[in-house]
XYZ file of C-alpha atoms in Angstrom:
460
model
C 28.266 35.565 39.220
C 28.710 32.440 36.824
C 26.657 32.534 33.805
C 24.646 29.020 33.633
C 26.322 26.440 30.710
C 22.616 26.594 28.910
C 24.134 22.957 27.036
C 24.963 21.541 30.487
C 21.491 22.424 31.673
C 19.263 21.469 29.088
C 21.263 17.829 29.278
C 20.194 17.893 32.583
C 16.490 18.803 31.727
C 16.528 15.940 29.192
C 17.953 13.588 31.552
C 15.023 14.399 33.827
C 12.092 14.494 31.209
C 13.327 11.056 29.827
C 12.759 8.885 32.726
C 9.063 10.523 32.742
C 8.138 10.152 29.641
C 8.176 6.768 27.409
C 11.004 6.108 24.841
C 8.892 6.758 21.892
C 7.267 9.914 23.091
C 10.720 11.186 24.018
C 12.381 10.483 20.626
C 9.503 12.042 18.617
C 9.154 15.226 20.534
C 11.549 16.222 23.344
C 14.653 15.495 21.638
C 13.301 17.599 18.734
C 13.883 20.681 21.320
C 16.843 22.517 22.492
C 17.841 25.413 25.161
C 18.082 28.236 22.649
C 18.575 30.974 25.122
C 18.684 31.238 28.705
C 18.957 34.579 30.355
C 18.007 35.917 34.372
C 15.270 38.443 34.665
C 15.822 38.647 38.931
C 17.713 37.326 41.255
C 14.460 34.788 41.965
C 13.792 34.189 38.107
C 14.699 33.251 34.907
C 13.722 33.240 31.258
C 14.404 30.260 28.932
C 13.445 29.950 25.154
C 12.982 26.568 23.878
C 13.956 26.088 20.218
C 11.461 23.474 18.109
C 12.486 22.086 14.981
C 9.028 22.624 13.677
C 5.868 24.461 13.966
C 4.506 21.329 15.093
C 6.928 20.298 17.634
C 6.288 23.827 18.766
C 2.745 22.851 19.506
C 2.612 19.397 20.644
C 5.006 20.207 23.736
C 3.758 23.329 24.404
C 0.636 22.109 25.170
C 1.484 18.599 26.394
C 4.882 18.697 28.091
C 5.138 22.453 29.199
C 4.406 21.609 33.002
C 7.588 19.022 32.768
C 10.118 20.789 30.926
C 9.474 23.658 33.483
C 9.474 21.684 36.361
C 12.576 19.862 34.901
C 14.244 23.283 34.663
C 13.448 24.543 37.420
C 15.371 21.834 39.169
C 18.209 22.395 37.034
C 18.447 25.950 37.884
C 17.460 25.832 41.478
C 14.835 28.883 40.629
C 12.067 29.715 39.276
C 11.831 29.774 35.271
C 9.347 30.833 32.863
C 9.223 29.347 29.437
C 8.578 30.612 25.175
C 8.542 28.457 22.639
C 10.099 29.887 18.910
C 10.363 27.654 15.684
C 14.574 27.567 15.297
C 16.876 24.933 14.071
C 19.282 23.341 16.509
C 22.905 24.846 15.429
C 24.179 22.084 16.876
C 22.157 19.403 15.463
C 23.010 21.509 11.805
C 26.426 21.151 12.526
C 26.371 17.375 13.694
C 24.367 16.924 10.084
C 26.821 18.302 8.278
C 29.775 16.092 9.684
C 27.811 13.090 9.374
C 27.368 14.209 5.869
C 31.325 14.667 5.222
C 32.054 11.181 6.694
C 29.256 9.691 5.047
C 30.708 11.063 1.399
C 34.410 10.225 3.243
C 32.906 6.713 3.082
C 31.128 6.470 -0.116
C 32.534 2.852 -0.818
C 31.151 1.225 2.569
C 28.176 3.580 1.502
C 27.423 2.092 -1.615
C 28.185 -1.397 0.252
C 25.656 -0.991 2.905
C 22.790 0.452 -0.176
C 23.790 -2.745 -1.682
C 22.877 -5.330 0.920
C 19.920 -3.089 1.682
C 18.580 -4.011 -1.917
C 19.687 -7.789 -1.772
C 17.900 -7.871 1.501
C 14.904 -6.781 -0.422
C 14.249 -4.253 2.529
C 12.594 -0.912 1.370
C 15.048 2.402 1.486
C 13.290 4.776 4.068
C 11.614 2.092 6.311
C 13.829 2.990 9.560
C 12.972 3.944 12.707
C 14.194 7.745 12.438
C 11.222 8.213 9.358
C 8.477 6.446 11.786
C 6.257 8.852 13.873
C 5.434 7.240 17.215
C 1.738 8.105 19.269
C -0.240 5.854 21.539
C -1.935 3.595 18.745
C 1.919 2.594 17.527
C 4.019 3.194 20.899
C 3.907 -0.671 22.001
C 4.813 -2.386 18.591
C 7.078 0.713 18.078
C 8.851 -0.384 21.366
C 8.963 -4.218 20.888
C 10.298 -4.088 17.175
C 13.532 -1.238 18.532
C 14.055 -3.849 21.475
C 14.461 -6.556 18.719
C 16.541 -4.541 16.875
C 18.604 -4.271 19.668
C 18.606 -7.903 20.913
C 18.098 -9.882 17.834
C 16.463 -13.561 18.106
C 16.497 -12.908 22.149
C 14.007 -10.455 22.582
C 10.987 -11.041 21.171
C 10.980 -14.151 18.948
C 8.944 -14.529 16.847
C 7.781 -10.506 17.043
C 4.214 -11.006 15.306
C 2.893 -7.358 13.824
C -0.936 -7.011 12.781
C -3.106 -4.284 12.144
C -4.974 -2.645 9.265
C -3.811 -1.318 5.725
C -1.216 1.168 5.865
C -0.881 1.878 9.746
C 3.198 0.708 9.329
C 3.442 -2.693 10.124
C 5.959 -3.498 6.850
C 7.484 0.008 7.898
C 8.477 -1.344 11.519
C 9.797 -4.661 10.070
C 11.821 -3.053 7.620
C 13.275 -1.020 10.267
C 14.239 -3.511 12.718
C 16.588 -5.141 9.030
C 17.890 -1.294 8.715
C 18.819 -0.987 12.191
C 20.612 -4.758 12.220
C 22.163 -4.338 8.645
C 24.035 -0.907 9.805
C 25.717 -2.790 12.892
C 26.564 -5.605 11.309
C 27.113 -6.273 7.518
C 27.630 -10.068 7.404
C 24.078 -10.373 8.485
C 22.164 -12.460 6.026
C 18.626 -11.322 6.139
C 15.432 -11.542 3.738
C 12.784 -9.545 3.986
C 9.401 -10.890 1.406
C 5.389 -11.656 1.114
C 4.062 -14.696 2.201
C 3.286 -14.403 -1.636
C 6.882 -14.604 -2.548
C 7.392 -17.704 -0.017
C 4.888 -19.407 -1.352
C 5.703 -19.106 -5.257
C 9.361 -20.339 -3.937
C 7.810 -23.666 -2.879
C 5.898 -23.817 -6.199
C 8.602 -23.022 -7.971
C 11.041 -25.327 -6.153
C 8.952 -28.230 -6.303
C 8.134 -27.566 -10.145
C 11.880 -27.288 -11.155
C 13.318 -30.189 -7.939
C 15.231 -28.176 -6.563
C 14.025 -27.633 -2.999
C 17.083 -28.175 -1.564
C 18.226 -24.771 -2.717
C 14.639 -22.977 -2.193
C 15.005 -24.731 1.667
C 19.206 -23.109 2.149
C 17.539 -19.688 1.241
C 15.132 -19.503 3.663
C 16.804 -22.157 6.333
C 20.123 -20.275 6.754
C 19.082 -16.424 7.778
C 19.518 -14.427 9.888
C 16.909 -12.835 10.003
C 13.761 -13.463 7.913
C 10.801 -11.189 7.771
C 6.887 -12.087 5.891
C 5.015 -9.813 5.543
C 1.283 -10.812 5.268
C 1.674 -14.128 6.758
C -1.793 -14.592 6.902
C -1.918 -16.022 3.346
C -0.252 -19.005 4.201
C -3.363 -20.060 5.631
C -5.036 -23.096 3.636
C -1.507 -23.747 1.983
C -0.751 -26.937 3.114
C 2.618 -27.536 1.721
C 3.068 -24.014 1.916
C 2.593 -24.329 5.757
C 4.636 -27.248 5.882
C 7.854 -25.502 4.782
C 7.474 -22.608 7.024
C 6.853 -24.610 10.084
C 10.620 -26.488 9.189
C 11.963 -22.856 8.014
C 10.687 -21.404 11.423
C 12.035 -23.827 13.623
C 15.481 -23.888 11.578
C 16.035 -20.335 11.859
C 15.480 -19.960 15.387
C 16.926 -22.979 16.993
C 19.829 -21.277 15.129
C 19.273 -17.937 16.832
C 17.959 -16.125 13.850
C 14.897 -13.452 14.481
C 11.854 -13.875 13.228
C 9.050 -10.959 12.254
C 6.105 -11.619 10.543
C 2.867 -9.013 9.503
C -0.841 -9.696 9.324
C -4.084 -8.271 8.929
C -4.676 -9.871 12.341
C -4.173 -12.045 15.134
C -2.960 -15.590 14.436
C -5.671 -17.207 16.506
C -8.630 -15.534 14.243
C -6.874 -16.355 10.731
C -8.741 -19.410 9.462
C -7.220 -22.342 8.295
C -3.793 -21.411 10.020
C -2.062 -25.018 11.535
C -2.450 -25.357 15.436
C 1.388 -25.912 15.161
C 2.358 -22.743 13.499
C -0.459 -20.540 15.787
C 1.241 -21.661 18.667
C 4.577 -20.480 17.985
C 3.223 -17.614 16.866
C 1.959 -16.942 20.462
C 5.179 -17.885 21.952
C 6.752 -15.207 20.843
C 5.071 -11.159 20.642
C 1.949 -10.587 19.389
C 1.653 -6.723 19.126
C -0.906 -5.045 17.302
C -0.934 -1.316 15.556
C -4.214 0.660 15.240
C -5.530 3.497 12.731
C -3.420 6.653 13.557
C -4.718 9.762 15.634
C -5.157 12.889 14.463
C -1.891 13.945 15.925
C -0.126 10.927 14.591
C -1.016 11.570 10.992
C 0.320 15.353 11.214
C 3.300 13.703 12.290
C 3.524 11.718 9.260
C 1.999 14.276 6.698
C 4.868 16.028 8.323
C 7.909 13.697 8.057
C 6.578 12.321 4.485
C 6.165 16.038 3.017
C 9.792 16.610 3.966
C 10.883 13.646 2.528
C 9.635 14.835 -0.738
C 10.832 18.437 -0.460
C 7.349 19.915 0.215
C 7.066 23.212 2.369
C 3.373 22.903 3.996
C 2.464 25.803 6.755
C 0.929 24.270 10.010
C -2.946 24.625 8.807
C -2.499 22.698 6.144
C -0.661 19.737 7.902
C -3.615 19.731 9.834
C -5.952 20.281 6.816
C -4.677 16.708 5.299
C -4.440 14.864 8.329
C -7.952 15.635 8.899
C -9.150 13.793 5.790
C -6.619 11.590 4.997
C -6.604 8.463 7.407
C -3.711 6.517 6.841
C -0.208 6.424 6.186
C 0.107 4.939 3.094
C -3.298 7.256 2.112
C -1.159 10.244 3.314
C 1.902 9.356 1.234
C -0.390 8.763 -1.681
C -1.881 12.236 -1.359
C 1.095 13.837 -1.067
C 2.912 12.364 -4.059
C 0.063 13.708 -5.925
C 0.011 16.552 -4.573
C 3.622 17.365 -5.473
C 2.561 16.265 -9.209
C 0.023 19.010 -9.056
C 2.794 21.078 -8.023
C 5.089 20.686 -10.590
C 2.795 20.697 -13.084
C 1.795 23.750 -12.098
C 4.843 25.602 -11.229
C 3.392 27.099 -8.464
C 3.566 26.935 -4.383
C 1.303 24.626 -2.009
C -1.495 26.487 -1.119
C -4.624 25.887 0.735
C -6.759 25.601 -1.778
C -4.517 23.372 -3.735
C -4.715 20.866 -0.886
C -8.638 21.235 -1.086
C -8.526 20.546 -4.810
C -6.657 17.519 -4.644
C -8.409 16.216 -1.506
C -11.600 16.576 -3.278
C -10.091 15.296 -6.606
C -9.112 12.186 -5.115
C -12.641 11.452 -4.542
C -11.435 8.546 -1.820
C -9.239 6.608 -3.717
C -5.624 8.010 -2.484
C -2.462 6.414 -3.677
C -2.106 2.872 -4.576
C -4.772 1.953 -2.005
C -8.746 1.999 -2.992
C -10.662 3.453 -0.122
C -13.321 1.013 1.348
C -16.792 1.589 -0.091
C -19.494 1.758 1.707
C -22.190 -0.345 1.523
C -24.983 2.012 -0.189
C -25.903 5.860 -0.202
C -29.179 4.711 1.472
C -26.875 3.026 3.888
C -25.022 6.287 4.800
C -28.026 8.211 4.456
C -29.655 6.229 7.365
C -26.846 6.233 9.167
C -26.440 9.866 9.422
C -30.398 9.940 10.719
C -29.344 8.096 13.147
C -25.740 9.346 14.107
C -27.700 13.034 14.704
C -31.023 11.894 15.320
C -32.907 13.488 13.122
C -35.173 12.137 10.394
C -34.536 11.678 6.286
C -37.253 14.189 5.452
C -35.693 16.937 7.586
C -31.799 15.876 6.633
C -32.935 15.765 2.923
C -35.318 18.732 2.703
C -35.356 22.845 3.129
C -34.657 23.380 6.304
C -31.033 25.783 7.357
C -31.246 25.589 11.064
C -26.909 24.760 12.034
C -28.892 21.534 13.973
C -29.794 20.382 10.260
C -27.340 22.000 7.927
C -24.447 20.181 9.593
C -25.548 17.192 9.261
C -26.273 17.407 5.848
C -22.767 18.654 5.065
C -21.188 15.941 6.906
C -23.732 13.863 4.533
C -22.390 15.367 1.890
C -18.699 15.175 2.770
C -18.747 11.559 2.924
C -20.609 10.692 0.010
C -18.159 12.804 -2.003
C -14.965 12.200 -0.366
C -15.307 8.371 1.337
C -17.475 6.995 -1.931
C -16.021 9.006 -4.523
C -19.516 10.225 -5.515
C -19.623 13.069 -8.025
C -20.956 16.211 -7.010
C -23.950 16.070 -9.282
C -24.889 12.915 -7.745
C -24.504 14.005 -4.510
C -26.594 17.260 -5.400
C -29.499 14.756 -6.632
C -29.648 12.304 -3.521
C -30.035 15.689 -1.738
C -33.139 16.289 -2.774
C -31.990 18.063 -6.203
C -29.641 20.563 -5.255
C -27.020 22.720 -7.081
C -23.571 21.179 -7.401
C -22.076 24.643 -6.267
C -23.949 23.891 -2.796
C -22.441 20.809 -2.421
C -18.748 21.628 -3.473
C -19.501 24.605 -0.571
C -20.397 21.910 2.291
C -17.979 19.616 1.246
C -15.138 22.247 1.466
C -16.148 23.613 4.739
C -16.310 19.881 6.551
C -13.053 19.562 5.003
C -12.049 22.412 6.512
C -13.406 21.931 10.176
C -12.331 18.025 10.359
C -8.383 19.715 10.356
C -9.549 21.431 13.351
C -12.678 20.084 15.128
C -12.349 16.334 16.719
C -16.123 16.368 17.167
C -16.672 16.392 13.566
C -13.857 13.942 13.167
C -15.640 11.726 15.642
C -18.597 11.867 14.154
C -16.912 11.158 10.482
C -15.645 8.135 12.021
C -18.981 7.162 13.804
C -21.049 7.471 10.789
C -18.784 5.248 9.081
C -18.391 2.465 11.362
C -22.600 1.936 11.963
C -23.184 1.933 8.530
């Protein structure tokens, strides 16, 4: 009997999953599997073992996508198959990596070429698509900036990105320049801050020379603002883009712009501009998921040549809510490591979660509005009262609470643990470093004490 080509029918089983499953989903988890052994237990049966690069690969399709990879094989084999998942590298891939190496050293010059226009496009090294973890609160202006980097100025033009701090809107820009820059080198395309645009026009009309701040902007590509909301109020400011906008796309240049929100709530913004804004794509990115951030804890920890086990991938992305928080907190946490000369362990990522106090990387956490504030709106959140939250009483129905309490005046407010201890109704600091560890502990693991995190901090 012929022995199955395992490559052949794992091509097939990707095939198949890919038209069921969107773009996004497919690139960041099924095509980080492969058919890593295939043998037949029966003549009615088989046994496949599906290789994940990662231990969380392993888990997300496992319990996700199990049902259609089996189905998918099943069809492939024309019999029935039962699945294991195992944690092994693609040998393939490996090899594919290291020939893409070779050529890439092969072609150092064109290299150092490409590096080159990457810096004079200002665009940031990393920012591409293949470092951006995709989930449902980034899958639609994940899709909309690849299908302008694919179709340039046709697509979506202007492709209008808004969102929150660090949730990857300047990420997704930059990618769309990466992507365009590797196909085509002659491009000419500038990627800045409305900030930078703005000091350009100063600048030009302090100095008369206009002209050549207009043939910078006017004769792109490609042009990409990020924060475009600041233009608002800028008269002159406004004036220039609206001419540099129209330029640059009558031309057939793409344009991609960033804000902290839509461009019919930014104040001050010219009916003119808003309305070409519209024309185009407005797309907007929300706060990551739970699974989104592990994603990213995981991708940016490998980036910076940290090995972190599964529970503690979880453990950060549990109580670190951003992207830009999460690279923060990992940067220092490889500065603790190095210091220290010693290995990542859990209570190392506890330490420096706790030493951060809130205030993670470059970005200062949002503080609440007052400890009264939060301590009300944990009352409510659990419905309980302040003398019971605040006083003796153990019962799990109180002591939660009151950990949670504690949790987020340490960790969101940046409160010391003494002061925490004496809003609580005096206690000792060694209680408080306790709660706080263990709801930093159960918020890797438990959405229900995520969601209420997240609850108590949006009513207060």
């Amino acid at each position: 009997m012929i022995k199955p080509d395992k490559d052949a029918i794992w091509k097939e089983v990707l095939n198949s999953v890919r038209v069921s499953v969107s773009t996004p989903i497919f690139n960041t988890w099924i095509s980080q599997t492969h058919l890593d052994s295939l043998r037949k237990l029966d003549q009615k049966r088989y046994m496949a073992e599906i290789g994940c690069n990662s231990t969380f690969v392993k888990a997300t399709v496992e319990q996700r996508y199990f049902g259609l990879l089996q189905d998918a094989l099943i069809k492939a084999l024309g019999s029935h198959c039962d699945m294991t998942f195992v944690i092994k590298a693609d040998p393939t891939r490996a090899a594919q990596k290291m020939d893409l190496t070779a050529t890439l050293f092969e072609e150092k010059e064109m290299s150092e070429q490409f590096l080159e226009k990457v810096a004079s496009s200002r665009l940031r090294p990393g920012f591409t698509f293949e470092y951006f973890a995709v989930s449902g609160s980034n899958q639609m202006a994940w899709a909309a900036a690849d299908a302008v980097a694919n179709r340039p100025g046709t697509a979506y033009n202007p492709l209008v990105i808004w969102g929150g701090v660090g949730v990857g809107k300047t990420h997704l820009m930059h990618a769309v320049g990466h992507t365009l820059l590797s196909k085509d080198l002659s491009l000419k395309i500038l990627a800045c801050t409305a900030e930078d645009f703005t000091n350009d026009i100063v600048e030009g009309i302090r100095n008369k020379s206009m002209q050549k701040v207009r043939e910078k902007y006017r004769k792109l590509d490609a042009l990409f603002i990020d924060d475009i909301q600041f233009i608002a109020g800028k008269d002159t400011a406004q004036e220039e883009f609206f001419h540099t906008f129209n330029t640059v796309t009558l031309a057939g240049g793409q344009i991609i712009l960033t804000s902290d929100r839509p461009p019919h709530e930014i104040e001050k913004l010219e009916d003119r501009l808003k309305s070409r804004f519209e024309a185009g794509m407005i797309v907007d990115i929300a706060e990551p998921d739970f699974e989104l951030r592990c994603a990213i804890v995981q991708i940016k920890s490998e980036e910076k040549g940290l090995q972190l086990a599964p529970d503690m991938v979880q453990l950060i992305a549990g109580n670190v809510e951003s992207a830009r928080k999460i690279e923060g907190f990992l940067t220092r946490l490889g500065s603790e490591v190095k210091l220290k000369n010693a290995p990542v362990t859990e209570e190392l990522v506890k330490s420096v979660i706790q030493k951060s106090g809130g205030a993670i990387g470059q970005e200062t956490v949002k503080k609440l509005y007052s400890t009264d504030a939060v301590i009300d709106a944990v009352c409510k959140h659990y419905n309980i009262s302040k003398r019971s939250l605040l006083g003796e009483g153990r019962t799990k129905m109180i002591a939660q609470p009151r950990q949670v309490l504690m949790y987020i005046l340490r960790i969101e407010m940046g409160l010391p643990f003494e002061e925490v201890g004496r809003l609580l109704g005096g206690r000792d600091h060694t209680t408080i470093m306790h709660g706080v560890e263990k709801i930093t502990a159960l918020a890797s693991t438990d959405i229900h004490i995520r969601e209420d995190i997240s609850g108590i901090k949006a009513n207060v």
